[in-house]
């Protein structure tokens, strides 16, 4: 039986949101819309997983690449934790930190609600 893990999904133009998904390559490919690239290691043992061909496919720019401030991530990406070679669920602290980190900027002139 395939296990499930808790992740954050970050879509262009949307705030990050939690999801529970199967820990399979196919599930990750469905989320990012194509071949996966895992390798942007973030603090707190968090991994950024994106579409390895997102820019070549013309996917919408999403967020600045945290590993390269002159670059951006194209298309939807996800965040999960990792232990060695294995993906793991994000803790509630990890989810809170990265929801803030990848939050959308407030609209100009407004402070929200």
XYZ file of C-alpha atoms in Angstrom:
113
model
C 0.000 0.000 0.000
C 1.300 3.443 -0.937
C 1.697 5.823 1.948
C 0.437 9.399 1.924
C 2.332 12.505 2.951
C 1.324 16.066 3.839
C 2.711 18.703 1.471
C 2.191 22.324 0.466
C 1.142 23.083 -3.109
C 2.174 26.461 -4.546
C 0.322 27.497 -7.713
C 0.969 30.705 -9.671
C -1.135 33.563 -8.336
C -2.410 31.596 -5.313
C -1.385 31.336 -1.698
C 0.256 28.026 -0.739
C -2.208 25.401 0.479
C -1.824 22.040 2.224
C -2.620 18.746 0.531
C -2.335 15.075 1.421
C -1.021 13.023 -1.505
C 0.334 9.595 -2.286
C 4.115 9.449 -2.055
C 4.582 8.409 -5.684
C 6.331 9.873 -8.700
C 3.035 9.837 -10.595
C 1.222 11.869 -7.935
C 4.013 14.469 -7.904
C 3.998 14.625 -11.729
C 0.247 15.302 -11.740
C 0.701 18.199 -9.322
C 3.576 19.890 -11.202
C 2.182 19.051 -14.652
C 5.103 17.057 -16.024
C 8.527 15.636 -15.216
C 9.635 16.370 -11.673
C 12.831 17.990 -10.511
C 13.639 17.709 -6.823
C 16.682 19.450 -5.577
C 16.067 22.872 -4.114
C 16.895 22.212 -0.482
C 15.323 24.744 1.870
C 15.766 25.287 5.610
C 14.141 22.857 8.065
C 14.782 19.861 5.770
C 12.226 21.006 3.197
C 12.476 20.062 -0.479
C 11.037 22.065 -3.370
C 9.777 19.825 -6.188
C 8.913 21.467 -9.524
C 8.404 20.711 -13.221
C 11.881 20.241 -14.718
C 10.670 21.554 -18.092
C 8.339 24.288 -16.828
C 10.137 27.193 -18.490
C 10.560 25.337 -21.806
C 6.853 24.458 -21.723
C 5.979 28.126 -21.246
C 4.374 27.619 -17.844
C 3.435 30.765 -15.968
C 6.135 32.244 -13.705
C 5.267 31.372 -10.138
C 7.747 32.496 -7.473
C 11.360 33.620 -7.287
C 13.729 30.676 -7.033
C 14.969 30.656 -3.416
C 18.243 29.071 -4.576
C 18.899 31.750 -7.254
C 17.459 35.239 -6.767
C 17.877 36.053 -10.474
C 15.714 33.111 -11.499
C 12.094 32.003 -11.089
C 10.129 28.779 -10.804
C 7.662 28.219 -13.628
C 4.366 26.477 -12.962
C 3.004 24.771 -9.883
C 5.458 23.328 -7.385
C 5.198 21.469 -4.110
C 7.061 21.394 -0.831
C 7.659 18.310 1.276
C 10.089 17.233 3.949
C 12.765 14.602 3.410
C 14.842 12.122 5.344
C 17.757 10.754 3.349
C 16.367 9.573 0.003
C 12.763 9.470 1.242
C 10.103 12.176 1.069
C 8.234 12.849 4.304
C 5.263 14.880 5.520
C 5.737 18.507 6.417
C 5.274 19.273 10.095
C 2.829 21.986 11.107
C 5.808 24.282 11.876
C 7.279 23.679 8.414
C 3.907 24.345 6.798
C 3.473 27.600 8.734
C 6.976 28.841 7.865
C 6.711 28.103 4.155
C 3.150 29.366 3.808
C 4.572 32.699 4.970
C 7.756 32.409 2.893
C 5.865 31.794 -0.361
C 2.825 33.963 0.458
C 1.663 36.321 -2.237
C 2.449 39.997 -1.702
C -0.464 42.145 -0.574
C -2.222 44.092 -3.348
C -0.836 47.586 -3.772
C -2.357 50.102 -1.429
C -4.196 47.502 0.578
C -3.572 45.726 3.792
C -5.939 42.854 3.193
C -9.111 42.414 5.221
